[in-house]
Amino acid sequence: MTSATPVQKFPMTADEIDRLVAAFYQRIRAHATLGPVFARAIAPDDGPEWRAHEAKIAAFWRNAVGLDRGYDGNPMRVHVENPQVMPGMFSVWLELFGQTARDVLPSETAARITALAERIGDGMRYAVTQRGQTRGVPPRLH
Ligand code: HEM
């Protein structure tokens, strides 16, 4: 059973999430390594597809922080199934995320959401590293 009022992990408003997400994907679009991966998956230029992506990501973060339960996706699978997402990109993504958070949020909030992103990112990076092992080959049991 899910609770109607989830417990918030740390103080952060939906407005702060919106500001972080807008600033982060603005930097992503301009980024030499990450920009092309997103351009291909979302849209080559800023526009309505990007607003839809940012709305989905804001819902993801509101869910992750415990503000609401409006996100119902499977980010792990999305990254594993996108062959352009490589394990070495996670440190770059996380560095850019942390820098953006420090630029647009109060320092304590920036530190908390960056730590959360790092935990989620570590799990995704591991799954991406393993993707060749689990697709189309029998499991290695020992
Ligand atoms: C290597 C670093 C990363 C890259 C290159 C990357 C790239 C992408 C791209 C291109 C999409 C669009 C969907 C698609 O591929 O079809 C996406 C979606 C998404 N990303 Fe990432 N991402 C990275 C790391 C992360 C991390 C660390 C998080 C969370 C902390 C995250 C959260 C999400 C979420 C929630 C979605 C939406 C999934 C859905 O469709 O429900 N990403 N990402």
CSV table of C-alpha atoms and ligand atoms in Angstrom, one decimal:
chain,number,residue,atom,x,y,z
A,1,MET,CA,0.0,0.0,0.0
A,2,THR,CA,1.3,3.5,-0.8
A,3,SER,CA,0.9,6.5,1.4
A,4,ALA,CA,-0.9,9.6,0.1
A,5,THR,CA,1.6,11.9,1.8
A,6,PRO,CA,5.1,10.4,1.3
A,7,VAL,CA,7.8,11.4,3.9
A,8,GLN,CA,10.1,13.9,2.4
A,9,LYS,CA,13.8,12.9,2.5
A,10,PHE,CA,15.1,16.5,2.9
A,11,PRO,CA,13.6,20.0,2.5
A,12,MET,CA,13.3,20.9,-1.1
A,13,THR,CA,10.4,22.6,-3.0
A,14,ALA,CA,8.9,21.8,-6.4
A,15,ASP,CA,10.0,25.2,-7.6
A,16,GLU,CA,13.6,24.4,-6.6
A,17,ILE,CA,13.4,21.2,-8.6
A,18,ASP,CA,12.1,23.0,-11.6
A,19,ARG,CA,14.9,25.6,-11.4
A,20,LEU,CA,17.5,22.8,-11.1
A,21,VAL,CA,16.1,20.8,-13.9
A,22,ALA,CA,15.8,23.7,-16.3
A,23,ALA,CA,19.4,24.9,-15.6
A,24,PHE,CA,20.8,21.4,-15.8
A,25,TYR,CA,19.3,20.5,-19.2
A,26,GLN,CA,20.3,23.9,-20.6
A,27,ARG,CA,23.9,22.9,-19.8
A,28,ILE,CA,23.4,19.3,-21.0
A,29,ARG,CA,22.3,20.7,-24.4
A,30,ALA,CA,25.5,22.7,-24.7
A,31,HIS,CA,27.8,19.9,-23.4
A,32,ALA,CA,30.3,18.4,-25.9
A,33,THR,CA,30.0,14.8,-24.8
A,34,LEU,CA,26.5,14.5,-23.3
A,35,GLY,CA,24.7,17.0,-25.6
A,36,PRO,CA,24.7,14.7,-28.7
A,37,VAL,CA,23.3,11.7,-26.7
A,38,PHE,CA,20.4,13.8,-25.5
A,39,ALA,CA,20.0,15.5,-28.9
A,40,ARG,CA,19.4,12.1,-30.5
A,41,ALA,CA,17.1,10.7,-27.8
A,42,ILE,CA,15.0,13.9,-27.3
A,43,ALA,CA,15.5,16.6,-30.0
A,44,PRO,CA,18.4,18.3,-31.6
A,45,ASP,CA,17.3,21.7,-30.6
A,46,ASP,CA,15.6,23.3,-27.6
A,47,GLY,CA,11.8,23.2,-27.9
A,48,PRO,CA,8.6,21.4,-26.8
A,49,GLU,CA,10.2,17.9,-26.7
A,50,TRP,CA,12.7,19.3,-24.1
A,51,ARG,CA,9.9,20.8,-22.0
A,52,ALA,CA,8.2,17.4,-21.9
A,53,HIS,CA,11.5,15.7,-20.9
A,54,GLU,CA,12.1,18.3,-18.2
A,55,ALA,CA,8.6,17.9,-16.9
A,56,LYS,CA,9.2,14.1,-16.7
A,57,ILE,CA,12.5,14.6,-14.9
A,58,ALA,CA,11.0,17.1,-12.5
A,59,ALA,CA,8.4,14.5,-11.6
A,60,PHE,CA,11.2,11.9,-11.2
A,61,TRP,CA,13.0,14.2,-8.7
A,62,ARG,CA,9.8,15.1,-6.8
A,63,ASN,CA,9.3,11.3,-6.4
A,64,ALA,CA,12.9,10.7,-5.4
A,65,VAL,CA,12.9,13.4,-2.8
A,66,GLY,CA,9.5,12.3,-1.5
A,67,LEU,CA,7.4,15.3,-2.5
A,68,ASP,CA,4.8,13.4,-4.5
A,69,ARG,CA,4.4,10.2,-6.5
A,70,GLY,CA,3.8,11.6,-9.9
A,71,TYR,CA,6.6,9.7,-11.7
A,72,ASP,CA,6.0,6.1,-12.9
A,73,GLY,CA,8.9,5.1,-15.1
A,74,ASN,CA,11.9,2.8,-15.2
A,75,PRO,CA,15.0,5.0,-15.6
A,76,MET,CA,17.3,2.0,-15.1
A,77,ARG,CA,15.9,0.3,-18.2
A,78,VAL,CA,15.9,3.5,-20.3
A,79,HIS,CA,19.7,3.9,-19.7
A,80,VAL,CA,20.6,0.3,-20.2
A,81,GLU,CA,18.6,0.1,-23.4
A,82,ASN,CA,20.1,3.3,-24.9
A,83,PRO,CA,23.4,2.0,-26.5
A,84,GLN,CA,24.8,5.6,-26.6
A,85,VAL,CA,24.8,5.8,-22.8
A,86,MET,CA,28.3,4.6,-21.7
A,87,PRO,CA,29.6,3.8,-18.2
A,88,GLY,CA,32.3,6.5,-18.4
A,89,MET,CA,29.6,9.2,-18.9
A,90,PHE,CA,28.2,8.9,-15.4
A,91,SER,CA,31.0,10.8,-13.7
A,92,VAL,CA,30.7,13.6,-16.3
A,93,TRP,CA,26.9,13.8,-15.8
A,94,LEU,CA,27.2,13.7,-12.0
A,95,GLU,CA,29.9,16.5,-12.0
A,96,LEU,CA,27.7,18.7,-14.2
A,97,PHE,CA,24.6,18.0,-12.0
A,98,GLY,CA,26.5,18.8,-8.8
A,99,GLN,CA,27.9,22.0,-10.3
A,100,THR,CA,24.5,23.1,-11.5
A,101,ALA,CA,22.9,22.3,-8.1
A,102,ARG,CA,25.6,24.4,-6.3
A,103,ASP,CA,24.9,27.3,-8.7
A,104,VAL,CA,21.1,27.4,-8.4
A,105,LEU,CA,20.2,26.0,-4.9
A,106,PRO,CA,21.0,26.7,-1.2
A,107,SER,CA,24.2,24.8,-0.4
A,108,GLU,CA,22.7,22.3,1.9
A,109,THR,CA,19.9,21.4,-0.6
A,110,ALA,CA,22.5,21.1,-3.4
A,111,ALA,CA,24.6,18.7,-1.3
A,112,ARG,CA,21.6,16.5,-0.4
A,113,ILE,CA,20.3,16.2,-4.0
A,114,THR,CA,23.8,15.7,-5.4
A,115,ALA,CA,24.4,12.8,-2.9
A,116,LEU,CA,21.0,11.3,-4.0
A,117,ALA,CA,21.9,11.6,-7.7
A,118,GLU,CA,25.3,9.9,-7.0
A,119,ARG,CA,23.6,7.0,-5.3
A,120,ILE,CA,21.1,6.5,-8.1
A,121,GLY,CA,23.8,7.1,-10.7
A,122,ASP,CA,26.1,4.4,-9.2
A,123,GLY,CA,23.3,1.9,-9.6
A,124,MET,CA,22.7,2.9,-13.2
A,125,ARG,CA,26.3,2.9,-14.1
A,126,TYR,CA,26.6,-0.7,-12.8
A,127,ALA,CA,23.6,-1.8,-14.8
A,128,VAL,CA,25.0,-0.2,-17.9
A,129,THR,CA,28.3,-1.9,-17.3
A,130,GLN,CA,26.5,-5.2,-17.1
A,131,ARG,CA,24.3,-4.9,-20.1
A,132,GLY,CA,26.5,-6.9,-22.5
A,133,GLN,CA,26.5,-9.7,-19.9
A,134,THR,CA,22.8,-10.1,-19.6
A,135,ARG,CA,21.4,-9.7,-23.2
A,136,GLY,CA,21.1,-12.8,-25.3
A,137,VAL,CA,23.6,-14.9,-23.5
A,138,PRO,CA,22.9,-17.7,-20.9
A,139,PRO,CA,23.5,-16.5,-17.4
A,140,ARG,CA,26.9,-17.4,-15.9
A,141,LEU,CA,26.1,-18.9,-12.6
A,142,HIS,CA,29.7,-19.3,-11.3
B,1,HEM,C1,25.7,8.7,-18.3
B,1,HEM,C2,24.9,9.6,-17.8
B,1,HEM,C3,23.5,9.8,-18.3
B,1,HEM,C4,23.1,9.9,-19.6
B,1,HEM,C5,24.0,10.0,-20.9
B,1,HEM,C6,21.7,10.0,-19.6
B,1,HEM,C7,20.9,10.2,-20.8
B,1,HEM,C8,19.6,10.1,-20.8
B,1,HEM,C9,18.8,10.2,-22.0
B,1,HEM,C10,19.3,10.4,-23.4
B,1,HEM,C11,17.5,10.1,-21.6
B,1,HEM,C12,16.3,10.2,-22.6
B,1,HEM,C13,15.6,8.9,-22.7
B,1,HEM,C14,16.2,8.0,-23.8
B,1,HEM,O1,17.4,7.7,-23.8
B,1,HEM,O2,15.4,7.5,-24.6
B,1,HEM,C15,17.4,10.0,-20.2
B,1,HEM,C16,16.3,9.8,-19.4
B,1,HEM,C17,16.3,9.8,-18.1
B,1,HEM,N1,17.4,10.0,-17.2
B,1,HEM,FE1,19.3,10.0,-17.8
B,1,HEM,N2,21.2,9.9,-18.4
B,1,HEM,C18,22.3,9.8,-17.5
B,1,HEM,C19,22.3,9.7,-16.2
B,1,HEM,C20,21.2,9.8,-15.4
B,1,HEM,C21,21.2,9.8,-13.9
B,1,HEM,C22,22.4,9.7,-13.0
B,1,HEM,C23,19.8,10.0,-13.6
B,1,HEM,C24,19.2,10.1,-12.2
B,1,HEM,C25,19.9,10.4,-11.1
B,1,HEM,C26,19.1,10.0,-14.8
B,1,HEM,C27,17.7,10.1,-14.8
B,1,HEM,C28,16.9,10.0,-15.9
B,1,HEM,C29,15.5,9.8,-15.9
B,1,HEM,C30,14.5,9.8,-14.7
B,1,HEM,C31,15.1,9.7,-17.3
B,1,HEM,C32,13.6,9.5,-17.8
B,1,HEM,C33,13.4,8.0,-17.9
B,1,HEM,C34,11.9,7.7,-18.4
B,1,HEM,O3,11.7,7.8,-19.6
B,1,HEM,O4,11.1,7.5,-17.5
B,1,HEM,N3,19.9,9.9,-15.8
B,1,HEM,N4,18.7,10.0,-19.7
